[in-house]
Short mmCIF file of C-alpha atoms in Angstrom, two decimals:
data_model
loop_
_atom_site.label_atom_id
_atom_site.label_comp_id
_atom_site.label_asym_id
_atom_site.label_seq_id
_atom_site.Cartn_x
_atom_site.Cartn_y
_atom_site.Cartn_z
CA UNK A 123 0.00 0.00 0.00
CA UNK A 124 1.09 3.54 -0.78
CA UNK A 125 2.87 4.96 2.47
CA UNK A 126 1.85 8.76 1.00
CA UNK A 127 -0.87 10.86 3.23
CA UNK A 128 -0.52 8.12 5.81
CA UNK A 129 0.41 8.57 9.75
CA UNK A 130 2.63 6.94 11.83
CA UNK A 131 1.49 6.53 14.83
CA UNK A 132 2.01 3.12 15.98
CA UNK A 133 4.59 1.44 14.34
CA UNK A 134 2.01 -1.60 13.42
CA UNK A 135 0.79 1.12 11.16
CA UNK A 136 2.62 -0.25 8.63
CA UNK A 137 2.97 -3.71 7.32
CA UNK A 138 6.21 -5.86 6.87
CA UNK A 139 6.34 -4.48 3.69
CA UNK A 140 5.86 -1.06 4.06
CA UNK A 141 8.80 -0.69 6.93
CA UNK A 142 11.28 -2.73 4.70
CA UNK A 143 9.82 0.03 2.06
CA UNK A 144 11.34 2.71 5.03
CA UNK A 145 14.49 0.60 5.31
CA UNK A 146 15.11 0.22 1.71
CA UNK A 147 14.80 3.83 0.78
CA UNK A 148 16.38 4.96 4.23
CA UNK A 149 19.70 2.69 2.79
CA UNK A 150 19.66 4.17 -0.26
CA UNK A 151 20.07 7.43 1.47
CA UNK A 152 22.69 5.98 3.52
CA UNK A 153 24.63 5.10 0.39
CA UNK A 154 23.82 7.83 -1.69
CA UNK A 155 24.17 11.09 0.70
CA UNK A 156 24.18 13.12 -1.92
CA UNK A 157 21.46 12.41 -3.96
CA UNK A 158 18.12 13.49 -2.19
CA UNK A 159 19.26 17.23 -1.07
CA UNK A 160 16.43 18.65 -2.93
CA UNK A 161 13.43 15.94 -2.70
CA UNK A 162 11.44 17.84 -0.40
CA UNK A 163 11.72 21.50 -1.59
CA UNK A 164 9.07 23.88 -0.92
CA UNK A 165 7.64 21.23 1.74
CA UNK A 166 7.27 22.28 5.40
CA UNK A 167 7.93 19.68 8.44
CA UNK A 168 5.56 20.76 11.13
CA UNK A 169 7.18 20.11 14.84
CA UNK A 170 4.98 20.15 17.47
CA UNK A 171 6.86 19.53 20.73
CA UNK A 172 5.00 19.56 23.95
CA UNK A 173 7.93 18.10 26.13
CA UNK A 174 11.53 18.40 25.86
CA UNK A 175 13.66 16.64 23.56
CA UNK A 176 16.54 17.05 21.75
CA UNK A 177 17.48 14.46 19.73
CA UNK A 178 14.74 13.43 18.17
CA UNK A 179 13.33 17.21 17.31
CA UNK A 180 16.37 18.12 15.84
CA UNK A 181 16.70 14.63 13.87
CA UNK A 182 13.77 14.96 12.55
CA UNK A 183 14.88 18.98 11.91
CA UNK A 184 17.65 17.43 10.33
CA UNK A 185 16.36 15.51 8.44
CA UNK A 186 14.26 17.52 6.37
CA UNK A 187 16.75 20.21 6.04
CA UNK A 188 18.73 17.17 4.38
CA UNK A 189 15.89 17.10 1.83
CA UNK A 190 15.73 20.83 1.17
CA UNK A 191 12.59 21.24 3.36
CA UNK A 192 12.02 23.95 5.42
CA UNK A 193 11.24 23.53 9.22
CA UNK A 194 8.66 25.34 11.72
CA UNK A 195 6.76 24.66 15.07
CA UNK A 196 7.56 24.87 18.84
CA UNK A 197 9.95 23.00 21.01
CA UNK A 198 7.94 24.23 24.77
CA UNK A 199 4.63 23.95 25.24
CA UNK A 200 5.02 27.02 27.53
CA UNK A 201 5.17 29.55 24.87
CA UNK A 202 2.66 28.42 22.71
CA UNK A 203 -1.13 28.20 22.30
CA UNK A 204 -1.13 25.15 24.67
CA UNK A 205 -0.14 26.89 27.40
CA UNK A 206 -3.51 29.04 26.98
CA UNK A 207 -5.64 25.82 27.45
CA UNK A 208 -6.06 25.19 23.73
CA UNK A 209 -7.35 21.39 22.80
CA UNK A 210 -4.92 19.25 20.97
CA UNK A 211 -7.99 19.33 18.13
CA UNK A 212 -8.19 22.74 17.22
CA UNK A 213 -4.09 23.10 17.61
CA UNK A 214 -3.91 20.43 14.67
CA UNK A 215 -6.56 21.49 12.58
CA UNK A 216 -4.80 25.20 12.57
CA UNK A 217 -1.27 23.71 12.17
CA UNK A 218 -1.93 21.53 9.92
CA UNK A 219 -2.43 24.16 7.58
CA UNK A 220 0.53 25.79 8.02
CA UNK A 221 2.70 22.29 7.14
CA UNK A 222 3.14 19.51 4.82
CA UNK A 223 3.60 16.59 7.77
CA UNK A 224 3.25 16.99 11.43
CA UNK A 225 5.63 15.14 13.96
CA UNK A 226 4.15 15.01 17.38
CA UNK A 227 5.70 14.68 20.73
CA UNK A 228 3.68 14.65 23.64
CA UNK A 229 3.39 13.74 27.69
CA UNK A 230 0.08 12.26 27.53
CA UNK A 231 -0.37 8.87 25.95
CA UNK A 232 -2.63 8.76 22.62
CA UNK A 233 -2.05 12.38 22.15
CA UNK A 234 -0.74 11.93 18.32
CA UNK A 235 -3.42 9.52 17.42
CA UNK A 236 -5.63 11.93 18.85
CA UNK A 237 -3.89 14.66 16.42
CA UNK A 238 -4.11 12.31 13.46
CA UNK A 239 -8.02 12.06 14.11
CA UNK A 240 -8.40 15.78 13.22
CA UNK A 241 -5.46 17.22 11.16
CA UNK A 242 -5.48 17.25 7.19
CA UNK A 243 -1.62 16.51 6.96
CA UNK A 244 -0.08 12.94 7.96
CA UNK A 245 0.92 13.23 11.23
CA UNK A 246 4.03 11.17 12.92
CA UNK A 247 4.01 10.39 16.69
CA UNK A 248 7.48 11.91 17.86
CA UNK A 249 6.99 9.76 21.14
CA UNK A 250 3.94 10.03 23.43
CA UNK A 251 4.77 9.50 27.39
CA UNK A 252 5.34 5.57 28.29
CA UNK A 253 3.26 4.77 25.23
CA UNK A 254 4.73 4.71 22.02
CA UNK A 255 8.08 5.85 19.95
CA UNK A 256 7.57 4.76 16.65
CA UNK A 257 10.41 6.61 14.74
CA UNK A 258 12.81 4.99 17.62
CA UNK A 259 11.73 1.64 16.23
CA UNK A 260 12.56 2.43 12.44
CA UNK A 261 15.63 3.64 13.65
CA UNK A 262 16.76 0.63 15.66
CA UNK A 263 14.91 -1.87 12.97
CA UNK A 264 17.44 -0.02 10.24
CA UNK A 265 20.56 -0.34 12.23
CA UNK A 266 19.70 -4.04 13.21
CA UNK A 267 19.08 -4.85 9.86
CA UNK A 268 22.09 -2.63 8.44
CA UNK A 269 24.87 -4.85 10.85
CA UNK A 270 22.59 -7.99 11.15
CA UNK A 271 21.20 -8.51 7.89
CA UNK A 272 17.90 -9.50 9.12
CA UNK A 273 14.98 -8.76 11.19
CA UNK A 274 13.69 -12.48 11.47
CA UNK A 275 15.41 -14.97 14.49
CA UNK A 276 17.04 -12.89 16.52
CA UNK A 277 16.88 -13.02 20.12
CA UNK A 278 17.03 -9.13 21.73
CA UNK A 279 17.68 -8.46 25.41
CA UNK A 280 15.88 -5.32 26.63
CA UNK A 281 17.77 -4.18 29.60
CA UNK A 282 16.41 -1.42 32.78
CA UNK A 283 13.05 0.39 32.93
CA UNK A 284 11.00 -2.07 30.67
CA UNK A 285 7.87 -0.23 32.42
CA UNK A 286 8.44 3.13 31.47
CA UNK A 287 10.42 2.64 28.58
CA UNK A 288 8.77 3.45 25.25
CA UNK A 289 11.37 2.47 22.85
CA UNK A 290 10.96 -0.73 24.13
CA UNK A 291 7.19 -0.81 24.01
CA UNK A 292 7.68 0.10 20.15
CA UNK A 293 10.59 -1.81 19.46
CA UNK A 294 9.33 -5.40 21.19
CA UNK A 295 6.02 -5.03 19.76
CA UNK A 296 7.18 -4.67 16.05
CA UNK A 297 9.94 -7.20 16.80
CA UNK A 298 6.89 -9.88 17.78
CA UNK A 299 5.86 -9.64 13.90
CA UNK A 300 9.00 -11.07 12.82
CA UNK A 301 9.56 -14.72 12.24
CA UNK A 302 11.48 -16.15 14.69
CA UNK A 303 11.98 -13.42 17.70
CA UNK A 304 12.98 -14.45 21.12
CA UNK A 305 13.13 -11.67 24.08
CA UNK A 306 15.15 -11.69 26.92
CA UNK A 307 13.64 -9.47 29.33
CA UNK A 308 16.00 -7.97 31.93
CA UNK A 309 14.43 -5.29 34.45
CA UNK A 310 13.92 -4.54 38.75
CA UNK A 311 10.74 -6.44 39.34
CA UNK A 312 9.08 -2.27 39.22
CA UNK A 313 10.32 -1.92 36.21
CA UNK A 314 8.77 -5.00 34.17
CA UNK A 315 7.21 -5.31 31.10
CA UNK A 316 3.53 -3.98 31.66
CA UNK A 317 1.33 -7.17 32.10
CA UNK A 318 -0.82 -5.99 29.54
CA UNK A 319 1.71 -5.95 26.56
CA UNK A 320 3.79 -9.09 27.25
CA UNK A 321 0.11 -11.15 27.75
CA UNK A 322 -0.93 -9.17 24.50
CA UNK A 323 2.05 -9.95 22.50
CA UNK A 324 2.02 -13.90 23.38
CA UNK A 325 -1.39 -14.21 22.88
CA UNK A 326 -1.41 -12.52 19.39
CA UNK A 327 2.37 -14.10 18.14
CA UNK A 328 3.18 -17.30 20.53
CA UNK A 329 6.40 -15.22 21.12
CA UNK A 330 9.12 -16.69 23.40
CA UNK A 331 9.97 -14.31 26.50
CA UNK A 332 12.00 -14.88 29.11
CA UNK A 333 12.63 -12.29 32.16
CA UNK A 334 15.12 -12.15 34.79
CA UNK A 335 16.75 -9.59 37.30
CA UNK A 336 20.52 -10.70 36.07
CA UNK A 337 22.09 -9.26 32.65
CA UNK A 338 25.42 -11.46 33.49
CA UNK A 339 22.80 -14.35 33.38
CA UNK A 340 21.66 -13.96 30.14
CA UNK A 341 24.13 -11.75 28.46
CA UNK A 342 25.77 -14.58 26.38
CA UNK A 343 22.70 -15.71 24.47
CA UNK A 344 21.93 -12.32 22.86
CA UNK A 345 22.12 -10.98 19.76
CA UNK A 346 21.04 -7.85 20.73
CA UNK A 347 21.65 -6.04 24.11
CA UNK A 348 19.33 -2.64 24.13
CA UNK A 349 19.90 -0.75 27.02
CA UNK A 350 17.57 1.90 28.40
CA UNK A 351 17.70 4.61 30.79
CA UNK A 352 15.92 4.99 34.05
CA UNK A 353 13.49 7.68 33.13
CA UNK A 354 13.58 10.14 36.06
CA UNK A 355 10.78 11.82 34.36
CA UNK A 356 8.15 9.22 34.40
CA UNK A 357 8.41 8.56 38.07
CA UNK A 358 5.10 9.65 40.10
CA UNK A 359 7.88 9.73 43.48
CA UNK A 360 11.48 10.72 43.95
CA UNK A 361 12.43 7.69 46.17
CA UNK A 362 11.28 5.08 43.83
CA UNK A 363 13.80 6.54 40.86
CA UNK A 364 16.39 6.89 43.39
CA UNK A 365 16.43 3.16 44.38
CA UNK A 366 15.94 2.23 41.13
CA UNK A 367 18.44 3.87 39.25
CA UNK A 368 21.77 2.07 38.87
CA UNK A 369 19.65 -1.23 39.05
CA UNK A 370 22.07 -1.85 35.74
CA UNK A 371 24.78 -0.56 34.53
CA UNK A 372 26.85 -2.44 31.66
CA UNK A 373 30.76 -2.30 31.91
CA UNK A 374 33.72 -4.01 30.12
CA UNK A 375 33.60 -6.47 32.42
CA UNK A 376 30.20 -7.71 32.09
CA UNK A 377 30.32 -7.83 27.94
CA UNK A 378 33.34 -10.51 28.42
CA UNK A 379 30.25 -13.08 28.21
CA UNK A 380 28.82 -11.55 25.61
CA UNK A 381 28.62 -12.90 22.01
CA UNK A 382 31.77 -11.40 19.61
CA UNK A 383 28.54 -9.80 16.94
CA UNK A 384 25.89 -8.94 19.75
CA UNK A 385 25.23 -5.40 19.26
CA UNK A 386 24.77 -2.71 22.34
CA UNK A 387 22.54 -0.64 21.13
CA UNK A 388 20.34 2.81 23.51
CA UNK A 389 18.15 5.17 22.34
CA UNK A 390 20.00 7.54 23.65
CA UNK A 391 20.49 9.67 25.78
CA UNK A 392 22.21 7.58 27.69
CA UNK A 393 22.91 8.89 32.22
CA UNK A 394 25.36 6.10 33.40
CA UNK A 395 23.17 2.76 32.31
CA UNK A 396 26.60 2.02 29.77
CA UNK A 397 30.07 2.63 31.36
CA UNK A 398 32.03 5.20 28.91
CA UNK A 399 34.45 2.62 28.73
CA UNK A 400 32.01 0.58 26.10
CA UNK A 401 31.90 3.26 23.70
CA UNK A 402 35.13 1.70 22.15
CA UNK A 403 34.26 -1.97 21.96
CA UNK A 404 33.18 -2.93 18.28
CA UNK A 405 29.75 -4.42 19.63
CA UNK A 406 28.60 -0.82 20.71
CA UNK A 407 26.62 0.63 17.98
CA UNK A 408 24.64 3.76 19.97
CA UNK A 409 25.94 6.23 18.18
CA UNK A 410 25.95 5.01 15.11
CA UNK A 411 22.38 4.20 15.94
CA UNK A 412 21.74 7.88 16.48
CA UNK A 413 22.96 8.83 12.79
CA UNK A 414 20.77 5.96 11.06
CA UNK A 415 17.82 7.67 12.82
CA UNK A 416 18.51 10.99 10.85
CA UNK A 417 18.16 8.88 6.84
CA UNK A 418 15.04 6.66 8.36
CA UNK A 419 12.97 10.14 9.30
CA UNK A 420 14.07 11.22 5.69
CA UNK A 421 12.77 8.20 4.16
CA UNK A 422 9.38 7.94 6.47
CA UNK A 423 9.22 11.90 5.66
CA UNK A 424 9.70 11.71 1.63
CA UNK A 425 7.58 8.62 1.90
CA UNK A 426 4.55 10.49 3.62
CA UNK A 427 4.87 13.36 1.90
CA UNK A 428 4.91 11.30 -1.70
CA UNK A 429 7.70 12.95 -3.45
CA UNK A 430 9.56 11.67 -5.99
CA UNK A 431 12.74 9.55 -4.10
CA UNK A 432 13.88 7.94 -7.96
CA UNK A 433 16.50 10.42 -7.84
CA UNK A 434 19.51 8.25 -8.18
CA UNK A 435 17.93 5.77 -10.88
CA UNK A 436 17.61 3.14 -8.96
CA UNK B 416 -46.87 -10.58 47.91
CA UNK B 417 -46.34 -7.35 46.76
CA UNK B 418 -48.18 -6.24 43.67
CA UNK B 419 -47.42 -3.04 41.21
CA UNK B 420 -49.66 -2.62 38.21
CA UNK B 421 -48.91 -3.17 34.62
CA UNK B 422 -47.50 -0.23 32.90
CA UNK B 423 -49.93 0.92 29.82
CA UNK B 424 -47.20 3.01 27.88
CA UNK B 425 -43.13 3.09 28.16
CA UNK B 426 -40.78 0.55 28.98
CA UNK B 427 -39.88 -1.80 31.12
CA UNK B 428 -36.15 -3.14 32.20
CA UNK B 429 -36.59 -6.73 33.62
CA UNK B 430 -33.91 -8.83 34.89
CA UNK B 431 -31.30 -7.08 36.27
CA UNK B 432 -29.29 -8.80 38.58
CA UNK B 433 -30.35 -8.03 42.12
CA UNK B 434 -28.28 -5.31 43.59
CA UNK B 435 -28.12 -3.58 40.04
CA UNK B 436 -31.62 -1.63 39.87
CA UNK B 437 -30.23 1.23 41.75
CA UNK B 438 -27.27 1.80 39.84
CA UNK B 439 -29.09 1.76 36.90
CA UNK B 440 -32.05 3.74 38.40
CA UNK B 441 -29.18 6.46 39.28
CA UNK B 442 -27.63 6.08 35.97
CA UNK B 443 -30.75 7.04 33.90
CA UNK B 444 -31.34 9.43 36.73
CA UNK B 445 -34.54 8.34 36.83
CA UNK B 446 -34.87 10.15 40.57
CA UNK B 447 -34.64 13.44 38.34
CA UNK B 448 -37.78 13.15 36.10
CA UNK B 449 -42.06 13.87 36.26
CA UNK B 450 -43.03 10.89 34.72
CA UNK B 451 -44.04 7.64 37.34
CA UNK B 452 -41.16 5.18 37.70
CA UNK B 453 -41.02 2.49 39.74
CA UNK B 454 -38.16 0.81 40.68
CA UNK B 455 -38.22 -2.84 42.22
CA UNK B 456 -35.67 -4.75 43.98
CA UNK B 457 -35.45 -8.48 45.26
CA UNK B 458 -37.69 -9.93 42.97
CA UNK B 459 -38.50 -13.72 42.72
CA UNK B 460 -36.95 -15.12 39.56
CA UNK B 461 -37.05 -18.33 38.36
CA UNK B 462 -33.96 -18.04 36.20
CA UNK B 463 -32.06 -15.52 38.74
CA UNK B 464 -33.27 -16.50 41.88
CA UNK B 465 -34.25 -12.50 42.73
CA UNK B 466 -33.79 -9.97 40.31
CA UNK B 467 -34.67 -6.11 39.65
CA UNK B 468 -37.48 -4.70 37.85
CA UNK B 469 -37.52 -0.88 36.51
CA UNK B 470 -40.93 0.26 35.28
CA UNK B 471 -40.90 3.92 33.42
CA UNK B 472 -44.36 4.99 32.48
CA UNK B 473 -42.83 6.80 29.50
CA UNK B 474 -41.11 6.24 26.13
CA UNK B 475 -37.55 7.25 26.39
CA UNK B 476 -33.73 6.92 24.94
CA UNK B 477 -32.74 3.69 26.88
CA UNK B 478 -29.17 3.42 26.23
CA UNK B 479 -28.84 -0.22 25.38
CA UNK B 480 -24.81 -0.22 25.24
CA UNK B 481 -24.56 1.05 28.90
CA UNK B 482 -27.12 -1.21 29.95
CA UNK B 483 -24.89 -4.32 28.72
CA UNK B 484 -22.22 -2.52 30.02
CA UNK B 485 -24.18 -2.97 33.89
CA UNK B 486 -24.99 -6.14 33.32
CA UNK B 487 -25.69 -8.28 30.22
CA UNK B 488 -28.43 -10.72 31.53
CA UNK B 489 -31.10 -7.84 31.17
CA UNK B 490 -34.03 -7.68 28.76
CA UNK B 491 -35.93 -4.15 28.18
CA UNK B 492 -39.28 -4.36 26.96
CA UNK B 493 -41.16 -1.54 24.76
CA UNK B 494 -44.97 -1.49 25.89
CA UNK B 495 -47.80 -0.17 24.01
CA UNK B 496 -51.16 -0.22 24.87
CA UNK B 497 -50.70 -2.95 27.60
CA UNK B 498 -48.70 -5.17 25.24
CA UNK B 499 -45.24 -5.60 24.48
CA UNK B 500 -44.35 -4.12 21.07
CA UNK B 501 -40.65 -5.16 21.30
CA UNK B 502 -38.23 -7.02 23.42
CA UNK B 503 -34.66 -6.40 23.11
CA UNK B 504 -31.59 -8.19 25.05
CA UNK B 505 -28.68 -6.05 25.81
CA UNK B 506 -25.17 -7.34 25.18
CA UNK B 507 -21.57 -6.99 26.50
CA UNK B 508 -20.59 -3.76 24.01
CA UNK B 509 -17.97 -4.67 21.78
CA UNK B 510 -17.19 -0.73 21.70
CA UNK B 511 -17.78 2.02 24.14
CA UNK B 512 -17.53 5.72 23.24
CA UNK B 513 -17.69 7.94 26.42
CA UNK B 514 -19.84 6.14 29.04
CA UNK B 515 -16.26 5.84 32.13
CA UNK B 516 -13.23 7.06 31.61
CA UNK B 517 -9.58 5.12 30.59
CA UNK B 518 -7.77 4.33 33.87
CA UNK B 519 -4.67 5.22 32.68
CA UNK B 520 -4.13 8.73 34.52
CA UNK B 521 -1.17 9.26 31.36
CA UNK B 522 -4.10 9.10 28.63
CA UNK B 523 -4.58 11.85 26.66
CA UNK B 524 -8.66 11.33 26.81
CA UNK B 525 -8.06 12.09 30.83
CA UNK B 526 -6.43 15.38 30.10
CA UNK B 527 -8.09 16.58 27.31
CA UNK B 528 -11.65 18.03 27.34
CA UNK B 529 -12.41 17.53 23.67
CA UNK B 530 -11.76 14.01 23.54
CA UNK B 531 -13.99 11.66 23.75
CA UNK B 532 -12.74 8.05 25.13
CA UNK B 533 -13.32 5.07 22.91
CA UNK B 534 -12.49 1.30 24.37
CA UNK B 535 -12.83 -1.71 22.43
CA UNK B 536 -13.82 -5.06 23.96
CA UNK B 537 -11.19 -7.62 25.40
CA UNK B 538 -11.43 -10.99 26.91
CA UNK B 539 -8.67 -12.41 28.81
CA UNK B 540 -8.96 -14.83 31.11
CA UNK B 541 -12.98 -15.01 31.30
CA UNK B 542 -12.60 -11.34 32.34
CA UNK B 543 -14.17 -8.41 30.64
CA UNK B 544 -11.92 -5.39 29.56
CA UNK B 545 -11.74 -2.42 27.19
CA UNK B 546 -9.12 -1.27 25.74
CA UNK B 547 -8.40 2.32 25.08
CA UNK B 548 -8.42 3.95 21.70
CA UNK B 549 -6.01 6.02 22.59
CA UNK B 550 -3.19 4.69 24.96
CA UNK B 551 -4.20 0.88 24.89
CA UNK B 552 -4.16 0.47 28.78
CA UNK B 553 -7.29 -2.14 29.67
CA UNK B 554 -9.41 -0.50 31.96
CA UNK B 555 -12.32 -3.32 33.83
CA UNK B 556 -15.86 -1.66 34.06
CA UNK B 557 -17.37 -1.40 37.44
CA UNK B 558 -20.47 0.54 38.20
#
């Protein structure tokens, strides 16, 4: 199905085939930097940021600069229209005529599907509390499939605040539609898996999860190790984050187990959940993680938007 | 024995399992209108053992989902000159637009006024929950 005047909302938006559509396009723009620097001209990437973030506004900001779009919206809540009492409804329905594509990041979970319900522009959920992080996924889906050469029988390790953690809500429930996946859950008995999703996710794909409080356990039958941060920001009390917080915190030491082509990969950003130490060991991929996320928002972007990407003849 | 009369006009919600008749009287807010209702509890049932009875002397909006939202087992019957015109059962709703709210206190439907929250039916477990539209947390009805 044509990706164009779609939203992304929920990374099960899209079919198997439309994210290797993403991936495919989003390696082409690996390979081919130079080619797409004018795709998107005259289109305008609407950001609507209700909480902080860096990283993901400005790769997404990136990313359509890359394209030779042009970039507006708000990066606080505090100086905008929200902060007057406006409803999410009429802010999208007004934005959404002053932009091509939307991309959405909000505190309160189901705020960008409740964007994409009223604005005339596809809309892309830039991360939405403990809920969802869709463009995280595509991100870690391309560099898995860039060093692994697959997306079908892996086994992942999700490591820390499993509760919290929306990358991992994303990334394990997409990961359950491939052939073959085996999680290896690894979390403070707070911080599990919400009861919900892992009871959800067996029921709908018989998938094979196993949890545990030890990493040095486990750590040798993963082909994946993604690490997340203890989210000080999703905590309802102080005391609970501060007892929580170095639950895990992966060193040199503890990767000696680990296989010689598992990948470390985090979202990013990262507090003290990897040891700097790490950074050098081939396995660790964060970074480069990071980069990949810039081409996949260019491809899910272009894709959207339905401009022409045959720009390098291929 | 007890004995109410037959209604002539308006409707009549028949078994509702004992205890439920004023929730569902309070629900309707049936205490609110000018029209005779009669509400009776602890009925002899043959297939519930006691049930409750709601009589409304008056043709109004029943909403059916809520109703199999309360309690499935109940049967609301239209009457028209002394006779029943139409019997409907209620069901478990397989969707629900706006009668409780998501549990999640992180939803988006809790926080903002315009939206309206939408569940869709899950079973797990013999147990009945709905799951939000909007943030997918399963919220369990209770009235």
């Amino acid at each position: 199905m044509e990706l164009k005047g779609r939203h992304l909302i929920d990374p099960n938006d899209f079919s198997l085939e439309e994210l290797k559509q993403v991936f495919d396009l989003a390696d082409r723009m690996i390979d081919n930097r130079d080619t797409y620097g004018s795709i998107c001209k005259g289109k305008i990437l609407g950001t609507l940021f209700y909480e902080p973030s860096t990283r993901t506004r400005l790769s997404f900001e990136s990313a359509m600069l890359r394209m030779g779009g042009s970039v507006l919206g708000f990066a606080d809540a505090n100086t905008s229209s929200v902060a007057k009492g406006e409803s999410i409804a009429d802010t999208i329905r007004v934005l959404s005529t002053y932009a091509d594509v939307v991309v959405m990041r909000h505190p309160k979970e189901g705020a960008p599907k409740l964007a994409s319900e009223y604005s005339s522009v596809p809309v892309i959920n830039g991360g939405d509390g403990g809920h969802q992080h869709p463009t995280q996924t595509l991100t870690d889906l391309l560099t898995i499939r860039r060093y692994k050469k697959r997306l079908d029988n892996l086994t992942v390790g999700f490591c820390g605040d499993l509760k919290f953690g929306r990358t991992v809500h994303s990334l394990i429930s997409t990961m359950s539609r491939y052939q073959g996946s085996k999680f290896v859950l690894v979390s403070p008995t707070e911080l599990k898996l919400p009861e919900h999703l892992k009871s959800n996710l067996m029921e709908m794909y018989g998938i094979d999860i196993y949890e545990t409080e030890s990493l040095e356990e486990v750590i040798d039958s993963l082909d994946i190790l993604y690490m997340t941060r203890i989210q000080k920001e999703r905590f309802f009390n102080e005391a609970d984050y501060m007892r929580l917080k170095d639950s895990y915190i992966l060193d040199r030491s503890k990767l000696k187990n680990a296989k010689d082509d598992m990948l470390v990969m985090h979202p990013l950003p990262r507090v003290n959940e990897i040891s700097y130490d790490v950074d050098d060991d081939h396995r660790a991929v964060y970074f480069k993680q990071a980069e990949y996320g810039i081409y996949v928002r260019m491809a899910l972007i272009a894709l959207l938007l339905g401009v022409d990407v045959n720009v390098d003849g291929k | 024995m007890l004995t109410v009369n037959s209604i002539n006009c308006g409707i009549v919600i028949d078994h509702i399992t004992a205890g439920n008749g004023i929730k569902i009287f309070e629900k309707l807010k049936l205490g609110e209108v000018n029209y005779p209702v009669v509400l009776l509890i602890n009925v002899p049932s043959s297939k519930l053992g006691k049930k409750d009875i709601i009589k409304i002397e008056n043709k109004i909006d029943v909403d059916l989902t809520m109703l199999g939202l309360i309690d499935p087992n109940i049967t609301v019957n239209i009457i028209e000159n002394d006779s029943i015109v139409n019997k409907m059962n209620v069901k478990i709703p397989d969707e629900v637009q706006g009668l409780f709210k998501c549990k999640n206190p992180r939803c988006v439907s809790n926080y903002d006024e315009y939206t309206t929250p939408r569940f869709k039916l899950v079973k797990k477990n013999g147990k009945i929950f709905y799951r939000c539209n909007y943030c997918e947390e399963l919220t369990s009805y209770t009235i």
